[in-house]
XYZ file of C-alpha atoms in Angstrom:
682
model
C 67.443 133.178 136.662
C 68.111 129.941 134.901
C 71.574 128.395 134.603
C 71.607 129.046 130.859
C 70.829 132.739 131.456
C 73.624 133.092 134.099
C 76.041 131.245 131.788
C 75.324 133.460 128.817
C 75.474 136.704 130.798
C 78.788 135.483 132.396
C 80.183 134.953 128.891
C 79.229 138.372 127.733
C 76.554 137.073 125.344
C 73.048 138.486 125.156
C 70.409 136.052 126.329
C 67.806 135.386 123.623
C 65.224 134.058 126.000
C 62.969 131.084 125.754
C 61.850 129.951 122.399
C 58.247 130.287 123.520
C 58.572 133.942 124.442
C 56.396 136.417 122.575
C 58.096 138.471 119.953
C 58.760 142.180 120.698
C 56.424 144.675 118.905
C 54.850 141.806 117.073
C 58.031 141.045 115.097
C 59.847 137.806 115.306
C 63.139 137.953 117.190
C 66.272 138.183 115.045
C 67.833 134.674 114.675
C 71.041 134.730 116.700
C 72.513 131.321 117.446
C 74.283 132.252 120.762
C 75.471 128.720 121.408
C 76.933 128.576 117.970
C 79.241 131.530 118.637
C 80.208 130.529 122.205
C 83.897 129.600 122.621
C 84.791 126.489 124.678
C 83.219 123.248 125.740
C 82.369 121.359 128.879
C 84.013 123.078 131.845
C 86.449 125.041 129.568
C 84.342 128.087 128.790
C 84.020 131.658 129.925
C 84.373 135.250 128.932
C 88.169 135.131 128.858
C 88.094 132.356 126.328
C 85.433 134.197 124.309
C 88.009 136.810 123.449
C 89.970 134.249 121.517
C 87.132 133.490 119.141
C 88.666 135.673 116.381
C 89.658 135.139 112.823
C 93.366 135.802 113.481
C 93.578 133.363 116.410
C 91.846 130.590 114.419
C 94.255 131.105 111.522
C 97.228 130.937 113.883
C 96.022 127.716 115.516
C 95.008 126.249 112.165
C 98.412 127.132 110.706
C 100.347 125.810 113.611
C 98.239 122.620 113.492
C 98.999 122.197 109.791
C 102.660 122.717 110.529
C 102.706 119.845 112.963
C 100.526 117.726 110.743
C 103.053 118.077 107.897
C 105.796 117.593 110.436
C 104.400 114.117 111.288
C 104.176 113.101 107.643
C 107.730 114.366 106.950
C 108.993 112.652 110.052
C 107.572 109.381 108.874
C 109.222 109.776 105.470
C 112.529 110.626 107.232
C 112.504 107.448 109.370
C 110.939 104.959 106.978
C 114.232 103.386 106.049
C 115.065 102.782 109.680
C 111.704 101.158 110.156
C 112.435 98.895 107.177
C 115.633 97.719 108.660
C 114.299 97.328 112.107
C 111.142 95.303 111.154
C 112.579 93.843 107.894
C 109.852 95.472 105.816
C 110.337 95.205 102.029
C 110.268 98.458 100.011
C 107.169 97.388 98.173
C 105.390 96.935 101.516
C 106.557 100.378 102.577
C 104.874 101.845 99.514
C 101.602 100.146 100.464
C 101.938 101.516 103.969
C 102.388 105.109 102.766
C 99.342 104.854 100.474
C 97.188 104.045 103.513
C 96.556 107.711 104.302
C 95.501 108.409 100.671
C 93.000 105.620 100.734
C 91.310 106.962 103.881
C 91.465 110.520 102.527
C 89.682 109.358 99.409
C 86.913 107.747 101.426
C 86.609 110.518 104.001
C 86.874 113.579 101.672
C 83.447 113.302 99.981
C 81.595 112.128 103.065
C 83.041 114.867 105.279
C 82.606 117.516 102.650
C 78.960 116.709 102.164
C 77.641 115.758 105.577
C 79.671 117.980 107.978
C 78.852 121.407 106.575
C 75.913 121.686 108.941
C 77.783 120.288 111.951
C 80.217 121.846 114.313
C 83.063 122.022 111.874
C 85.622 123.386 114.370
C 85.170 120.328 116.514
C 85.419 118.067 113.515
C 88.782 119.700 112.684
C 89.741 119.097 116.382
C 88.755 115.457 115.931
C 91.005 115.311 112.888
C 94.004 116.425 114.963
C 93.061 113.829 117.543
C 93.384 111.144 114.778
C 96.941 112.487 114.083
C 97.643 112.100 117.832
C 96.452 108.386 117.559
C 98.607 107.985 114.465
C 101.761 109.211 116.403
C 100.936 106.843 119.378
C 100.349 103.795 117.125
C 103.576 104.273 115.165
C 105.836 104.633 118.302
C 104.006 101.803 120.075
C 105.911 99.281 117.935
C 109.119 100.171 119.886
C 107.464 99.555 123.205
C 105.994 96.245 121.948
C 109.049 94.814 120.376
C 111.987 96.799 121.802
C 115.196 97.600 119.948
C 115.646 94.127 118.605
C 118.500 91.661 118.951
C 120.361 92.922 115.892
C 120.658 96.344 117.450
C 121.303 95.154 121.005
C 124.229 92.877 120.075
C 125.991 95.912 118.617
C 126.181 97.583 122.058
C 128.878 97.288 124.718
C 126.271 96.100 127.224
C 125.310 93.063 125.140
C 128.414 91.245 126.348
C 128.713 88.537 123.686
C 131.878 90.058 122.239
C 134.128 92.820 123.363
C 136.078 93.337 120.190
C 133.898 94.693 117.400
C 136.565 94.320 114.773
C 136.869 90.612 115.574
C 133.100 90.275 115.173
C 133.171 92.039 111.848
C 136.017 89.829 110.632
C 134.324 86.533 111.491
C 130.763 87.417 110.649
C 130.854 89.696 107.677
C 134.261 90.196 106.008
C 134.391 86.750 104.424
C 130.983 87.258 102.818
C 132.427 90.192 100.731
C 135.284 88.048 99.367
C 135.309 85.438 96.624
C 133.901 82.224 98.035
C 134.632 78.664 96.910
C 131.009 77.478 97.701
C 127.577 78.961 97.523
C 126.707 81.188 100.431
C 123.391 80.652 102.170
C 120.848 83.455 102.336
C 119.229 84.646 105.452
C 115.526 84.116 105.698
C 113.494 87.044 106.861
C 111.656 86.182 110.058
C 109.632 89.428 110.270
C 106.063 89.387 111.473
C 102.978 90.891 109.888
C 102.094 92.922 112.942
C 104.442 95.903 112.433
C 103.426 96.552 108.814
C 99.739 96.276 109.870
C 100.191 98.718 112.710
C 102.060 101.163 110.506
C 99.401 100.864 107.748
C 96.561 101.374 110.376
C 98.299 104.427 111.712
C 98.621 105.913 108.199
C 95.013 105.057 107.441
C 93.834 106.823 110.591
C 96.084 109.827 109.860
C 94.386 110.131 106.388
C 91.066 110.762 108.114
C 92.630 113.658 110.024
C 94.328 115.057 106.970
C 91.021 114.990 105.098
C 89.121 116.745 107.859
C 91.899 119.339 108.170
C 91.665 120.259 104.487
C 88.131 119.543 103.464
C 86.443 121.016 106.553
C 89.174 123.396 107.660
C 89.473 125.466 104.438
C 85.711 125.768 104.165
C 85.404 126.894 107.814
C 88.135 129.440 107.278
C 86.597 130.853 104.154
C 83.116 131.069 105.706
C 84.415 132.684 108.930
C 86.703 135.383 107.427
C 86.188 138.499 105.401
C 86.675 137.852 101.691
C 89.198 140.661 101.530
C 91.267 139.052 104.234
C 91.132 135.554 102.728
C 94.288 135.812 100.547
C 96.443 137.085 103.462
C 95.020 134.584 105.938
C 95.538 131.693 103.481
C 99.126 132.804 102.898
C 99.796 133.032 106.654
C 98.432 129.561 107.307
C 100.259 128.213 104.281
C 103.497 129.786 105.442
C 103.090 128.116 108.949
C 102.354 124.770 107.239
C 105.446 125.010 105.092
C 107.656 125.132 108.128
C 106.441 121.611 109.001
C 108.367 119.437 106.524
C 111.651 121.282 107.203
C 111.213 120.963 111.016
C 110.060 117.328 110.544
C 113.131 116.310 108.610
C 115.355 118.176 111.086
C 113.710 116.358 113.989
C 114.166 113.042 112.214
C 117.860 113.826 111.636
C 118.345 114.685 115.369
C 116.566 111.577 116.594
C 118.345 109.238 114.275
C 121.701 110.412 115.585
C 120.761 108.795 118.872
C 120.992 104.993 119.085
C 117.719 103.134 119.133
C 118.265 102.505 122.862
C 119.764 105.806 124.030
C 120.782 104.423 127.359
C 123.079 101.818 125.764
C 126.538 102.443 124.298
C 126.747 101.409 120.608
C 129.956 99.890 119.177
C 129.255 101.348 115.760
C 128.965 104.852 114.373
C 125.903 106.462 112.672
C 127.591 106.074 109.285
C 127.468 102.246 109.609
C 124.646 100.833 107.478
C 123.597 98.684 110.516
C 123.063 101.755 112.673
C 119.440 102.057 113.961
C 118.500 105.512 115.243
C 115.937 106.371 117.906
C 113.100 106.706 115.401
C 110.447 106.510 118.071
C 111.529 109.552 120.133
C 110.103 112.121 117.715
C 106.690 110.441 117.732
C 106.275 111.133 121.437
C 107.053 114.825 120.939
C 104.590 114.986 118.008
C 101.887 113.168 119.933
C 101.936 115.608 122.861
C 101.845 118.680 120.641
C 99.017 117.410 118.313
C 96.921 116.606 121.337
C 97.295 120.183 122.661
C 96.337 121.515 119.156
C 93.294 119.217 119.043
C 92.199 120.637 122.472
C 92.499 124.219 121.338
C 90.704 123.514 118.056
C 87.739 122.004 120.059
C 87.467 125.439 121.787
C 86.367 127.314 118.697
C 82.684 127.987 118.167
C 80.491 126.643 115.407
C 80.609 130.125 113.853
C 82.967 132.977 114.775
C 81.207 136.044 116.212
C 82.564 138.300 113.445
C 81.282 135.974 110.740
C 77.952 135.736 112.586
C 77.563 139.489 112.550
C 78.431 139.808 108.910
C 75.854 137.030 108.041
C 73.095 138.692 110.053
C 73.799 141.998 108.460
C 73.634 140.510 104.953
C 70.356 138.707 105.805
C 68.818 141.864 107.214
C 69.729 143.764 104.008
C 68.359 140.997 101.787
C 71.763 140.299 100.307
C 71.783 136.702 101.506
C 68.969 134.188 101.756
C 68.734 132.927 105.359
C 67.270 129.643 104.229
C 68.611 126.430 105.520
C 71.019 124.290 103.659
C 69.571 121.554 101.434
C 68.572 118.248 102.934
C 71.254 115.633 103.103
C 69.844 113.014 100.829
C 71.337 110.862 98.051
C 69.320 112.664 95.461
C 70.778 116.011 96.610
C 74.229 114.407 96.603
C 73.774 113.414 92.922
C 72.444 116.891 92.078
C 75.548 118.397 93.702
C 77.814 116.154 91.594
C 75.808 117.171 88.503
C 76.224 120.857 89.254
C 79.956 120.494 89.825
C 80.404 118.435 86.687
C 78.732 121.243 84.698
C 80.980 123.874 86.286
C 83.677 124.275 83.744
C 86.028 126.351 85.852
C 85.834 123.790 88.639
C 86.471 120.806 86.405
C 89.307 122.459 84.422
C 90.939 123.594 87.677
C 90.488 120.264 89.385
C 92.099 118.170 86.563
C 94.768 120.836 86.040
C 95.705 120.312 89.649
C 95.536 116.510 89.331
C 97.913 116.425 86.375
C 100.251 118.885 88.178
C 100.195 116.788 91.264
C 100.864 113.557 89.372
C 104.007 114.990 87.846
C 105.079 116.884 90.948
C 104.789 113.860 93.329
C 107.900 112.452 91.649
C 109.936 115.250 93.154
C 107.953 115.519 96.382
C 108.784 111.872 97.264
C 112.010 111.040 95.422
C 114.051 114.294 95.332
C 116.496 113.029 98.050
C 116.996 109.779 96.202
C 117.449 111.674 92.950
C 120.117 113.921 94.487
C 121.970 110.885 96.064
C 122.065 108.945 92.797
C 122.603 111.671 90.301
C 125.095 113.870 92.186
C 126.600 111.388 94.657
C 125.616 113.317 97.757
C 125.127 111.995 101.234
C 121.708 111.243 102.531
C 121.926 114.030 105.094
C 123.002 116.513 102.457
C 120.163 115.480 100.146
C 117.655 115.718 102.928
C 118.859 119.073 104.039
C 118.771 120.544 100.486
C 115.253 119.109 99.938
C 113.639 119.714 103.344
C 115.195 122.927 104.528
C 116.768 125.006 101.792
C 114.222 124.421 99.055
C 111.228 124.848 101.407
C 112.642 128.149 102.552
C 112.230 129.482 99.040
C 108.698 127.990 98.918
C 107.766 129.892 102.161
C 108.994 133.127 100.647
C 106.947 132.544 97.535
C 103.787 131.894 99.514
C 104.195 135.101 101.513
C 105.132 137.097 98.427
C 102.047 135.966 96.535
C 99.800 136.596 99.519
C 101.120 140.175 99.776
C 100.713 140.859 96.031
C 97.185 139.386 95.819
C 95.972 141.254 98.889
C 97.466 144.563 97.790
C 96.649 144.594 94.077
C 93.595 142.259 93.987
C 94.071 140.787 90.527
C 91.197 139.475 88.527
C 90.359 135.775 88.302
C 91.689 135.724 84.717
C 95.006 137.262 85.771
C 95.325 134.587 88.508
C 94.501 131.741 86.085
C 97.047 133.141 83.654
C 99.726 133.194 86.309
C 98.919 129.633 87.363
C 99.439 128.526 83.711
C 102.657 130.535 83.494
C 103.975 128.845 86.646
C 103.310 125.457 85.149
C 105.180 126.252 81.931
C 108.149 127.696 83.874
C 108.181 124.478 85.915
C 108.367 122.470 82.774
C 111.217 124.644 81.537
C 113.146 124.089 84.727
C 112.554 120.238 84.449
C 114.068 120.329 81.051
C 117.149 121.937 82.596
C 117.238 118.984 85.083
C 117.665 116.735 82.075
C 120.678 118.655 80.976
C 122.243 119.007 84.466
C 123.966 115.611 84.626
C 127.215 114.495 86.237
C 129.497 112.591 83.887
C 131.309 111.009 86.711
C 128.095 109.622 88.102
C 127.037 108.308 84.728
C 130.333 106.581 84.285
C 129.949 105.054 87.826
C 126.675 103.592 86.703
C 128.516 101.658 83.966
C 130.838 100.047 86.543
C 132.579 96.847 85.687
C 130.331 94.000 86.913
C 132.485 91.170 85.395
C 129.720 88.577 85.536
C 131.689 85.938 83.654
C 134.747 86.292 85.826
C 133.035 86.432 89.212
C 130.586 83.528 88.534
C 132.879 81.087 90.322
C 132.927 83.339 93.372
C 129.179 82.798 94.247
C 128.378 86.496 94.713
C 124.647 86.114 94.271
C 123.709 87.112 97.772
C 126.700 89.460 98.420
C 125.363 92.963 99.219
C 126.541 96.160 97.487
C 129.895 97.105 98.978
C 131.802 98.995 96.261
C 135.541 98.969 95.846
C 137.798 101.092 93.697
C 140.576 99.686 91.508
C 143.880 101.536 90.696
C 142.373 102.198 87.231
C 139.611 104.214 88.913
C 136.983 101.646 88.052
C 134.272 100.916 90.573
C 133.192 97.247 91.201
C 130.029 96.152 93.052
C 131.987 94.344 95.760
C 135.261 92.600 96.452
C 133.538 89.316 95.571
C 132.532 90.587 92.160
C 136.111 91.694 91.585
C 137.340 88.169 92.514
C 139.277 89.307 95.563
C 140.466 86.555 97.991
C 142.125 88.485 100.838
C 141.999 91.746 102.622
C 144.220 93.880 104.953
C 144.466 97.279 106.455
C 146.530 100.154 104.976
C 148.541 102.470 107.243
C 145.689 105.037 106.847
C 143.188 102.495 108.093
C 141.427 101.760 104.849
C 140.648 98.185 103.861
C 142.681 96.924 100.880
C 141.448 93.816 99.023
C 144.068 91.655 97.364
C 144.200 88.777 94.864
C 141.448 90.404 92.776
C 141.429 88.131 89.726
C 138.638 90.019 87.917
C 140.311 93.425 87.840
C 141.692 94.740 84.621
C 145.421 94.904 85.203
C 147.472 97.822 83.970
C 150.574 95.634 83.852
C 149.881 92.541 81.778
C 152.815 90.719 83.266
C 151.336 90.908 86.794
C 149.433 87.999 88.132
C 146.092 88.216 89.905
C 147.810 87.947 93.244
C 149.244 91.422 92.684
C 145.872 92.949 91.800
C 144.362 95.019 94.632
C 141.508 97.517 95.251
C 140.440 99.777 98.090
C 137.084 99.822 99.803
C 134.519 102.441 98.753
C 133.439 103.670 95.336
C 135.876 105.639 93.293
C 135.717 109.396 94.035
C 133.259 111.347 91.857
C 133.076 115.176 92.004
C 129.610 116.355 91.082
C 129.700 119.491 93.269
C 129.388 121.984 90.461
C 126.412 120.175 88.857
C 124.762 119.778 92.245
C 125.032 123.544 92.937
C 123.467 124.294 89.580
C 120.701 121.810 90.247
C 120.060 123.506 93.651
C 119.845 126.905 92.000
C 117.264 125.748 89.487
C 115.317 123.814 92.087
C 115.136 126.788 94.470
C 113.981 129.057 91.679
C 111.168 126.533 90.798
C 110.203 126.363 94.451
C 109.952 130.081 94.651
C 107.914 130.455 91.474
C 105.792 127.413 92.090
C 104.745 128.584 95.597
C 103.351 131.846 94.195
C 100.518 129.967 92.542
C 99.211 128.311 95.686
C 97.005 131.155 96.935
C 95.864 132.179 93.465
C 94.910 128.652 92.541
C 93.065 128.123 95.840
C 91.221 131.501 95.540
C 89.824 130.535 92.157
C 88.732 127.285 93.739
C 87.048 129.028 96.560
C 85.114 131.384 94.295
C 83.851 129.199 91.535
C 81.429 127.076 93.449
C 77.987 127.860 94.987
C 78.126 128.276 98.748
C 75.983 125.162 99.498
C 78.396 123.041 97.446
C 81.541 124.445 99.024
C 82.518 121.708 101.433
C 81.378 118.973 99.088
C 83.411 120.398 96.290
C 86.506 120.213 98.464
C 85.729 116.606 99.335
C 85.043 115.634 95.720
C 88.264 117.294 94.694
C 90.092 115.226 97.267
C 88.542 112.104 95.896
C 89.588 112.951 92.372
C 93.081 113.869 93.552
C 93.478 110.538 95.348
C 92.243 108.501 92.391
C 94.278 110.276 89.727
C 97.445 111.363 91.527
C 98.109 110.578 95.150
C 97.604 106.775 94.889
C 98.850 105.988 91.345
C 101.622 108.582 91.362
C 103.954 107.107 93.964
C 103.434 103.575 92.474
C 104.167 104.698 88.922
C 107.298 106.644 89.688
C 108.475 103.926 92.034
C 108.037 101.418 89.188
C 109.923 103.836 86.899
C 112.875 104.059 89.270
C 113.026 100.307 89.617
C 112.997 99.904 85.816
C 116.429 101.532 85.622
C 118.009 99.727 88.536
C 121.267 97.974 87.754
C 122.229 96.346 91.054
C 119.720 94.790 93.485
C 120.358 93.789 97.035
C 118.981 90.270 96.525
C 117.578 88.308 99.540
C 115.991 84.824 99.856
C 112.417 86.150 99.505
C 112.736 88.986 97.006
C 115.163 91.088 94.957
C 115.525 93.595 97.828
C 116.250 97.299 97.318
C 118.148 98.935 94.556
C 121.786 99.964 95.136
C 122.721 101.387 91.765
C 120.810 103.125 88.938
C 121.422 103.830 85.320
C 121.670 107.545 86.135
C 121.831 108.721 82.439
C 118.702 106.901 81.309
C 116.859 107.562 84.610
C 117.465 111.322 84.395
C 115.775 111.466 80.981
C 112.899 109.193 81.781
C 112.172 110.597 85.231
C 112.184 114.241 84.360
C 110.530 114.115 80.885
C 107.695 111.908 82.268
C 107.108 114.368 85.135
C 107.316 117.410 82.849
C 104.752 115.869 80.451
C 102.112 115.635 83.157
C 102.845 119.107 84.494
C 102.553 120.423 80.906
C 99.084 118.948 80.616
C 98.103 120.765 83.794
C 99.361 124.030 82.320
C 97.244 123.545 79.191
C 94.122 122.876 81.279
C 94.831 126.144 83.263
C 94.476 127.891 79.964
C 90.942 126.543 79.981
C 90.486 127.973 83.434
C 91.604 131.345 82.139
C 89.193 131.260 79.233
C 86.076 130.547 81.372
C 87.036 132.763 84.363
C 86.296 136.089 82.652
C 83.109 136.557 84.811
C 84.365 135.004 88.025
C 84.545 137.473 90.922
C 87.264 137.046 93.621
C 86.861 140.031 96.048
C 83.952 141.731 97.752
C 84.672 145.031 95.976
C 84.245 143.365 92.565
C 80.916 142.035 93.693
C 79.673 145.299 95.017
C 80.588 147.104 91.801
C 78.689 144.402 89.860
C 75.751 144.738 92.098
C 75.618 148.532 91.583
C 75.737 148.084 87.785
C 73.056 145.356 87.854
C 70.973 147.039 90.441
C 70.945 143.957 92.612
C 73.046 142.325 95.243
C 74.058 138.695 95.180
C 77.377 138.895 96.998
C 77.370 135.219 97.861
C 77.766 133.894 94.327
C 80.975 132.452 95.781
C 82.680 129.045 95.697
C 85.244 126.383 96.567
C 87.269 123.467 95.363
C 89.857 120.870 95.713
C 93.121 122.640 94.896
C 93.365 122.510 98.647
C 94.753 119.006 98.152
C 97.631 120.443 96.012
C 98.560 122.805 98.869
C 98.366 120.109 101.485
C 100.482 117.565 99.658
C 103.023 119.962 98.420
C 103.803 121.164 101.975
C 104.842 117.506 102.906
C 107.427 117.496 100.231
C 110.928 116.148 101.028
């Protein structure tokens, strides 16, 4: 007996025999691609592994993999400010780095969707996870190449250049906050181009893995699962993925509490703006886990045994044409594009999702900043509210929608109507965001800058360090208030004296009696913040219920041979219309309403203070406008989806009434991108 025979018998698979063997009873043998349903590779194969080649196990591994994929993206967002401080990367450069994965996704989506449908898709998904593993290693490699940096090391007890940190702060920094008699010199940034390039390269490589995960993974899941089980399986995998951002931000919070060199004793606390956390630790954890997931994904067969049995049964009954897929030529590619462009449901759904994503990206990326500026909350509180509390409601919404769709099996029109309703409810919630403002925060935005008074103090390069006057007026810094001295109060707070630019309450008092305390004047926005959280959590819950319904319409409106390509084309459209221009546009919008910049020698630096009142209107109304357009296009989906079949039972009933069977008049799409990006939200 040959080795192949022994191997197939050992794995519990029937041996087909040689290709040259004569057919039994004059009939050709039934096509049964045994190698295609065999689980494992190389030396990692056998009958025990074959038992794992099931729909449920794939969905679990795929969902856990999606969880850690979104964890890595959330972790990067959670540590990007630390990377900027460590490697002196301007914010504009950070935006270009983040867009790197969208660029590679745009390139990969169409190619992967069109050319991989005949290949071993499970291994391509595994390769995608391997690229995430490379992304994690590349990112954390910067720490091992450059170390913690001198700025961080000199703030440790082991550095030895100074033992009294208060003395260092006095001599090196305190005078720069006070009114100066001569112009202060600015510090030239001596950063290198290598860290930004490595970070961009890592993001670019990660985009390839993200594209393979969505474009190939969703098509593989849909082709290898029973159509009745698809809603529940999609909801389970989406629920697992939604845990990723919350865990990713929690991991970032934990790692950043450690100093960048954990074996050294820092002389400052995590609240100090110069604190650099151990941003690189989390990447090592993520790298190990994503490598394990890639290994397991490589184990899955080209086609799951259960899906293979269903396909052979359909072919035997004449319900499915066993013909091969079309040739992979440029002319066929163009014909596929033409077919998809003529598919009204696909086009309406694709651009409805694009408009929704464009508006929604504003909250996905900038919600923590929005909470910090509008309601004066700490960064940790803003991150916790965005990455943990809100995503918990999203997870409940996904599970709830999966249960309802699986149990009641609504029609395509009902699903499209609900998608449009969700969009309109989201717009209504955004209008409430406009109303939920904090008066104290708005007043803080109109702080007394006193340009004319502080001109002689040379405050051009003094960083934002707010102080509060007795009149409860916040000034940008002691320098901008014209303060010439400082001392400590009995409670340990810094008191600035001789503040000539303050507005005195007693007109007889000279400037030498004017004082202010460090820190911005207290603002209580707790009530408005709680109201905002209630509205946000409601929108998260409602918005998540449209994930599975939108995706199901996408997976049923496309011909089977166009399925993977439709996903890829949708990814291309999403990148061109939402993922690349969206962050750039809303970043520009935020900068437009900046009042105080942290100016440096090379650029205007980052924004320290916004016009919160004007920003609240512009930010929310602009986002709501694009989401409203998406809702209107979903009405178009509803209109054209009257004959679209979602479940196998609907198809069987139609076949009985028509006297024919064509159960694979199914489809696919790109809404997949909406699901993927929304689970990375902050």
